[in-house]
Coordinates of C-alpha atoms and ligand atoms in Angstrom, one line a residue:
M56 CA -0.1 0.2 0.0
W57 CA 2.8 2.5 0.9
Q58 CA 4.9 1.6 -2.1
N59 CA 4.2 4.3 -4.0
V60 CA 3.4 6.9 -1.5
Q61 CA 5.8 9.6 -0.9
A62 CA 6.6 10.4 3.1
A63 CA 4.9 13.5 4.2
P64 CA 6.7 16.6 5.3
A65 CA 7.6 16.6 9.2
D66 CA 5.4 19.0 11.1
A67 CA 7.0 22.7 10.8
I68 CA 6.7 23.0 14.9
L69 CA 6.8 19.3 16.1
G70 CA 9.0 18.4 13.4
L71 CA 11.5 20.6 14.6
A72 CA 10.9 19.2 18.5
D73 CA 11.8 15.5 17.1
A74 CA 14.9 17.1 15.6
F75 CA 16.0 18.8 18.5
R76 CA 15.9 15.7 20.5
G77 CA 18.1 13.9 18.3
D78 CA 20.5 16.6 18.4
T79 CA 23.4 15.4 20.3
D80 CA 25.3 18.8 20.5
P81 CA 25.7 19.9 23.8
R82 CA 25.2 23.5 22.8
K83 CA 21.9 23.0 21.7
V84 CA 19.4 25.5 22.1
N85 CA 15.4 24.9 21.8
L86 CA 13.6 28.1 20.8
G87 CA 11.3 26.1 18.4
V88 CA 7.9 24.8 19.9
G89 CA 6.0 27.1 22.4
V90 CA 6.7 25.2 25.5
Y91 CA 7.6 27.2 28.6
K92 CA 10.5 26.4 30.3
D93 CA 12.2 27.4 33.7
E94 CA 15.8 29.2 34.2
S95 CA 17.1 25.6 34.4
G96 CA 15.6 24.9 31.0
V97 CA 13.1 22.4 32.4
T98 CA 9.3 22.2 31.4
P99 CA 8.3 22.4 35.3
I100 CA 5.0 20.7 36.8
L101 CA 3.4 23.7 38.4
R102 CA 3.3 23.3 42.3
A103 CA -0.7 23.9 42.4
V104 CA -0.9 21.3 39.5
K105 CA 0.8 18.5 41.8
E106 CA -1.3 19.7 44.7
A107 CA -4.4 19.1 42.9
E108 CA -2.7 15.6 41.6
Q109 CA -2.6 14.5 45.0
L110 CA -6.3 15.4 46.1
L111 CA -7.5 13.6 42.8
V112 CA -5.3 10.2 43.6
E113 CA -6.9 10.5 47.2
R114 CA -10.3 11.5 45.7
E115 CA -10.7 9.4 42.8
V116 CA -12.9 6.3 42.9
S117 CA -13.3 5.4 39.0
K118 CA -12.4 5.6 36.1
D119 CA -15.9 5.6 34.6
Y120 CA -16.2 7.0 30.8
L121 CA -16.6 11.0 31.5
P122 CA -19.8 12.7 29.9
I123 CA -19.0 13.8 26.4
P124 CA -18.2 17.5 27.3
G125 CA -16.0 16.4 30.2
D126 CA -16.4 15.8 34.2
M127 CA -19.7 17.9 35.5
S128 CA -16.7 20.1 37.4
F129 CA -15.4 21.4 34.6
A130 CA -17.5 24.0 32.3
G131 CA -18.4 26.5 35.5
P132 CA -15.2 27.6 36.8
V133 CA -13.7 27.2 33.1
K134 CA -16.3 29.5 31.8
E135 CA -15.7 32.0 34.7
L136 CA -11.9 31.7 33.7
L137 CA -12.4 32.6 30.0
F138 CA -15.4 35.2 30.4
G139 CA -15.4 36.5 33.8
A140 CA -17.8 35.4 36.5
G141 CA -20.4 37.9 35.9
H142 CA -20.5 38.0 32.5
A143 CA -23.7 38.7 30.9
A144 CA -23.3 35.5 28.4
V145 CA -22.3 33.2 31.4
V146 CA -25.1 34.5 33.9
E147 CA -27.6 34.2 31.0
N148 CA -26.6 31.1 30.2
R149 CA -25.5 31.7 26.5
V150 CA -22.4 30.0 26.9
V151 CA -21.8 26.0 26.4
T152 CA -18.5 24.6 27.4
A153 CA -16.6 21.2 26.6
H154 CA -13.3 19.7 27.9
T155 CA -11.3 19.0 24.5
P156 CA -8.2 17.3 24.0
G157 CA -5.9 20.3 24.0
G158 CA -6.9 23.6 22.1
T159 CA -6.0 21.9 19.1
G160 CA -9.3 19.6 19.8
A161 CA -11.1 22.8 21.0
L162 CA -10.4 24.0 17.3
R163 CA -11.1 21.0 15.5
V164 CA -14.5 20.3 17.2
G165 CA -15.5 23.9 16.5
A166 CA -14.2 24.0 12.8
E167 CA -16.4 20.3 12.3
L168 CA -19.2 21.6 14.0
L169 CA -19.5 25.0 12.1
H170 CA -18.9 23.2 8.8
R171 CA -22.0 21.2 9.6
F172 CA -24.1 24.2 9.5
L173 CA -22.0 26.7 7.3
P174 CA -21.1 24.3 4.8
K175 CA -20.1 27.3 2.4
A176 CA -18.4 29.6 4.5
T177 CA -14.6 30.7 4.2
V178 CA -12.2 30.5 7.3
W179 CA -10.5 33.6 7.4
V180 CA -6.7 33.3 9.2
S181 CA -4.4 36.1 9.5
T182 CA -0.9 36.6 7.7
P183 CA 0.7 34.6 9.5
T184 CA -0.9 32.6 11.6
W185 CA -0.1 29.5 13.8
V186 CA 0.7 26.8 11.1
N187 CA -1.9 24.2 12.3
H188 CA -4.8 26.7 12.1
R189 CA -4.8 25.9 8.0
G190 CA -4.8 22.2 8.7
I191 CA -7.2 22.1 10.8
F192 CA -9.8 24.0 9.1
A193 CA -9.0 22.7 5.6
A194 CA -9.5 19.2 7.4
A195 CA -13.0 20.2 8.4
G196 CA -13.4 20.8 4.6
F197 CA -13.2 24.8 5.0
P198 CA -11.7 26.8 2.0
L199 CA -9.2 29.8 3.7
R200 CA -8.6 33.0 2.8
E201 CA -6.2 35.5 4.9
Y202 CA -6.5 38.9 6.4
P203 CA -3.4 41.5 7.1
Y204 CA -2.1 41.3 10.5
Y205 CA 1.6 41.5 10.8
D206 CA 3.5 44.2 8.8
A207 CA 7.3 43.6 8.6
M208 CA 8.3 47.0 7.4
R209 CA 7.0 49.0 10.3
M210 CA 7.6 45.8 12.8
G211 CA 4.0 45.8 14.1
I212 CA 0.4 45.3 13.0
D213 CA -1.0 46.7 9.7
F214 CA -4.3 47.8 11.4
S215 CA -6.1 50.0 8.6
A216 CA -5.2 47.0 6.2
L217 CA -6.7 44.4 8.9
L218 CA -9.9 46.4 9.4
E219 CA -10.5 47.2 5.8
T220 CA -10.5 43.4 4.9
L221 CA -12.6 42.4 7.9
Q222 CA -15.1 44.8 6.8
N223 CA -15.7 43.3 3.5
V224 CA -15.5 39.8 5.0
P225 CA -18.9 38.3 3.9
A226 CA -21.7 38.0 6.7
G227 CA -21.6 33.8 7.4
D228 CA -17.6 33.5 7.1
I229 CA -16.1 33.0 10.0
V230 CA -12.7 34.8 11.0
V231 CA -9.9 32.9 13.4
L232 CA -8.7 35.5 15.7
H233 CA -5.8 35.3 18.5
A234 CA -7.2 36.8 21.5
C235 CA -4.2 37.7 22.8
C236 CA -0.4 36.8 22.6
H237 CA -0.5 36.5 18.8
N238 CA 1.2 33.1 17.6
P239 CA 3.5 33.5 15.5
C240 CA 4.3 37.3 15.7
G241 CA 3.6 38.4 19.4
F242 CA 2.0 41.4 18.5
D243 CA -1.4 42.1 20.0
L244 CA -4.4 44.5 19.2
S245 CA -4.9 47.4 21.7
R246 CA -8.5 47.5 23.2
A247 CA -9.7 50.3 20.9
E248 CA -8.5 48.3 18.1
W249 CA -10.6 45.5 19.5
D250 CA -13.6 47.5 20.2
A251 CA -13.3 48.6 16.6
I252 CA -13.0 45.2 14.9
I253 CA -16.1 43.6 17.4
E254 CA -18.3 46.8 15.9
V255 CA -17.2 45.4 12.2
A256 CA -18.2 42.0 13.5
K257 CA -21.6 43.0 14.6
K258 CA -22.2 45.1 11.5
K259 CA -21.3 42.6 9.0
E260 CA -22.1 39.6 10.9
W261 CA -19.3 37.4 10.2
L262 CA -18.5 34.9 13.0
P263 CA -15.4 35.2 15.1
F264 CA -13.9 32.2 16.3
L265 CA -11.2 33.5 19.0
D266 CA -7.9 30.9 19.5
F267 CA -7.6 31.6 23.5
A268 CA -4.4 29.3 24.0
Y269 CA -1.8 32.0 26.1
Q270 CA -4.6 33.3 28.8
G271 CA -2.4 35.0 31.3
F272 CA 0.9 35.1 29.1
A273 CA 0.5 38.7 28.4
E274 CA -0.8 40.7 31.2
S275 CA -2.9 38.7 33.5
P276 CA -5.9 36.2 33.2
E277 CA -8.4 38.8 33.4
A278 CA -6.9 41.7 31.4
D279 CA -6.2 39.0 28.4
R280 CA -9.4 38.2 28.2
Y281 CA -10.6 41.6 27.0
A282 CA -11.5 40.5 23.3
V283 CA -13.3 37.4 24.3
A284 CA -15.3 39.1 27.0
G285 CA -16.1 42.0 24.3
F286 CA -17.1 39.6 21.7
A287 CA -19.3 37.7 24.1
A288 CA -21.1 40.8 25.2
T289 CA -22.5 41.6 21.6
G290 CA -25.1 38.5 21.9
Q291 CA -24.1 37.1 18.7
D292 CA -22.9 34.0 17.7
M293 CA -19.0 33.2 18.4
L294 CA -16.6 30.4 19.3
V295 CA -13.8 30.1 22.0
A296 CA -10.8 27.8 21.8
G297 CA -9.1 27.7 25.0
S298 CA -6.0 25.7 26.2
F299 CA -4.3 24.8 29.3
S300 CA -1.3 23.7 28.1
K301 CA 0.7 26.8 28.6
N302 CA -1.1 28.6 31.5
F303 CA -1.3 25.5 33.6
G304 CA 1.7 23.9 32.1
L305 CA -0.4 20.7 31.2
Y306 CA 1.0 20.3 27.7
D307 CA 0.8 16.5 27.8
E308 CA -2.2 16.0 29.4
R309 CA -4.1 17.8 26.3
C310 CA -6.5 19.8 28.0
G311 CA -8.1 22.7 26.1
A312 CA -12.3 23.8 26.3
L313 CA -14.0 25.1 23.5
S314 CA -16.9 27.4 24.4
L315 CA -19.6 28.6 22.0
I316 CA -21.8 31.5 22.6
A317 CA -25.2 32.0 21.5
P318 CA -28.1 34.5 21.1
T319 CA -30.4 32.9 23.6
A320 CA -29.7 30.0 26.5
A321 CA -32.4 27.8 24.3
Q322 CA -30.0 28.2 21.0
A323 CA -27.0 27.3 23.5
E324 CA -28.4 24.2 24.6
V325 CA -29.4 23.2 20.7
A326 CA -25.6 23.9 19.8
M327 CA -24.3 22.0 22.6
S328 CA -26.4 19.0 21.7
H329 CA -24.8 18.8 18.2
M330 CA -21.7 19.4 19.7
K331 CA -22.0 16.5 21.6
T332 CA -22.5 14.6 18.4
V333 CA -19.1 16.0 16.8
I334 CA -17.3 14.9 19.9
R335 CA -18.8 11.5 20.1
V336 CA -17.6 10.7 16.5
L337 CA -14.4 12.3 17.0
Y338 CA -13.3 10.8 20.3
S339 CA -16.1 10.1 22.2
N340 CA -15.5 11.6 25.3
P341 CA -12.3 13.5 26.9
P342 CA -9.3 11.9 28.8
A343 CA -10.5 12.6 32.6
H344 CA -7.0 13.7 34.1
G345 CA -5.8 17.2 32.9
G346 CA -9.9 18.5 33.4
L347 CA -9.9 17.4 36.8
I348 CA -6.4 19.1 37.7
V349 CA -8.0 22.6 36.0
A350 CA -11.6 22.1 37.6
T351 CA -9.9 21.4 40.9
I352 CA -7.4 24.3 40.8
L353 CA -10.0 26.6 39.7
A354 CA -12.6 25.5 42.3
D355 CA -10.1 25.7 45.4
R356 CA -9.5 29.4 46.4
R357 CA -5.9 28.6 47.8
L358 CA -5.0 26.6 45.0
R359 CA -6.1 29.0 42.4
A360 CA -4.0 31.9 44.1
A361 CA -1.0 29.7 44.1
W362 CA -1.3 29.1 40.3
R363 CA -1.8 32.7 39.4
E364 CA 1.3 33.4 41.3
E365 CA 2.8 30.6 39.7
L366 CA 1.7 32.0 36.2
A367 CA 2.5 35.6 36.7
A368 CA 6.3 34.2 37.8
M369 CA 6.3 32.4 34.2
R370 CA 5.2 35.4 32.4
Q371 CA 8.0 37.6 34.3
R372 CA 10.4 34.9 33.5
I373 CA 9.3 35.6 29.4
V374 CA 9.6 39.4 29.7
D375 CA 13.0 39.1 31.4
M376 CA 14.4 36.8 28.6
R377 CA 12.9 39.3 26.0
R378 CA 15.1 42.4 27.6
L379 CA 18.0 40.2 28.0
L380 CA 17.8 39.3 24.3
V381 CA 17.4 42.7 23.1
D382 CA 20.3 44.1 25.4
G383 CA 22.2 41.2 24.6
L384 CA 22.1 41.8 20.8
K385 CA 22.5 45.9 21.1
A386 CA 25.6 45.2 23.6
R387 CA 27.2 43.5 20.9
G388 CA 26.8 46.3 18.1
V389 CA 24.4 44.3 15.7
N390 CA 23.8 46.2 13.0
R391 CA 19.8 45.8 13.3
D392 CA 17.2 47.3 15.8
F393 CA 15.7 44.6 17.9
S394 CA 14.0 46.6 20.4
F395 CA 10.6 45.7 18.9
I396 CA 10.7 42.6 20.4
N397 CA 10.3 44.4 23.9
R398 CA 7.0 44.9 22.6
Q399 CA 5.7 42.2 21.8
R400 CA 3.7 39.9 24.2
G401 CA 3.8 36.3 25.5
M402 CA 5.6 33.4 24.4
F403 CA 6.8 34.1 21.1
S404 CA 8.9 36.9 18.8
Y405 CA 8.9 37.2 15.2
T406 CA 12.3 38.4 15.2
G407 CA 12.7 39.7 11.5
L408 CA 15.5 36.7 10.9
D409 CA 15.0 35.3 7.5
N410 CA 15.0 31.6 7.1
R411 CA 18.8 31.4 5.7
V412 CA 19.9 32.9 8.7
V413 CA 17.4 30.5 10.7
E414 CA 18.7 27.5 8.8
R415 CA 22.2 28.7 9.7
L416 CA 22.0 28.9 13.1
R417 CA 20.2 25.3 13.4
G418 CA 23.0 24.2 11.1
E419 CA 25.8 25.8 12.7
K420 CA 24.7 26.5 16.2
H421 CA 22.4 24.0 16.9
I422 CA 19.9 27.1 17.7
Y423 CA 16.3 26.0 16.8
M424 CA 13.8 28.5 15.6
V425 CA 10.5 27.9 13.6
A426 CA 11.0 28.8 9.7
G427 CA 10.1 32.3 9.1
G428 CA 12.2 33.4 12.3
R429 CA 9.5 32.9 15.2
I430 CA 11.4 32.1 18.6
N431 CA 10.2 31.0 22.0
L432 CA 11.5 33.3 24.1
A433 CA 10.9 31.0 27.2
G434 CA 13.9 28.7 25.7
L435 CA 16.3 31.1 26.5
T436 CA 18.2 31.2 30.0
R437 CA 20.6 33.7 31.7
K438 CA 23.1 30.3 31.0
N439 CA 22.4 30.4 27.3
I440 CA 21.5 33.9 26.5
D441 CA 25.2 34.8 25.6
Y442 CA 25.6 31.9 23.1
V443 CA 22.4 32.5 21.3
C444 CA 23.6 36.8 21.2
D445 CA 26.8 35.6 20.0
S446 CA 25.3 33.2 17.4
I447 CA 22.5 35.5 16.2
C448 CA 25.2 38.6 15.6
K449 CA 27.4 36.1 13.6
A450 CA 24.8 35.0 11.8
L451 CA 24.1 38.6 10.6
A452 CA 27.7 39.5 10.3
D453 CA 28.1 36.7 7.8
E454 CA 25.1 37.5 5.5
Ligands
LMR766 C1 3.5 26.0 19.1 O1 2.8 27.1 18.5 O2 4.8 26.0 19.1 C2 2.6 25.5 19.9 O3 1.3 26.2 20.0 C3 2.7 24.2 19.9 C4 2.2 23.5 18.9 O4 1.2 22.4 19.1 O5 2.1 24.1 17.7

């Protein structure tokens, strides 16, 4: 069967992680896949997570299947985290939430569900966007188009081009938006810009699908949900794909959440009934552990406070690494201004390094970055920062 079949290319991000694992050079540095690392280069298990796990081991009495949308304890606190406890859409029961296998699972379930009811829609993604967005929406059967976002010339967002395009998106099409910490470019919209986009969505009646994978990595869990809460307040249909991989460090537990907001509680209930049929044929019901950890932490005042502190520490370490990188490059007299890196938010930076430099850094220096020049700042430490700065300077000088 496979005799005449060509091998598929490695995944642009996870394939890079595999290559890094196989690299035996002691100097190697992984700035590729978006996984948080601490100062010693380790992806830690948060203390709040460990504590919740202990509680779960003690309390657990069964390995019975979960309900299709996940454990009963999951949706309530997760909605409060994503939208805010008193949000009208939550209070009025217009939000339904399912525990999905990661943010990817949330996006895929949402895409399948939308394709059932909007089979003629086009999905609009930002230029650039997370590479997997394309695969996920294409696999669900949607054609894709792009709206302008990152502008390399001005090292920021081309907001007027973005708004103009979104003003011309046909009613009933789907627009995928990065709620915070844009992946890959790291440049986020201001609150005023979000307000303008929300107005356009209302007027033009396209459907927002917010990817919310980095809540808490820009400013705080509350500040970062500005766009999510704003769209949900319009009373229109929308979807949100949340992820707990990053903010709870639960990468391998595959824990995310798909939320759907409808104009009325009755419609939201109908939507959930269909969401369940989509999930049933994809994976039947979710794996329990990650969802129970998140629910346990969010429901416990002390654990929640401890988790917030650990999240803040992760956020701060990334900000520190941004500064060290910018200062380190400047101190070496590099012939470019990298100060824009301090204006980006979240785990990533679009460095402006082109693919030749990216490949050179990997081949000669064993420093791994995603094609297009995206780096994960959390892969930097005080130990490897000088090596990375020296290597970037050298690669640029050799160009
Ligand atoms: C990333 O963009 O590196 C992360 O979201 C991990 C992934 O699944 O691609």
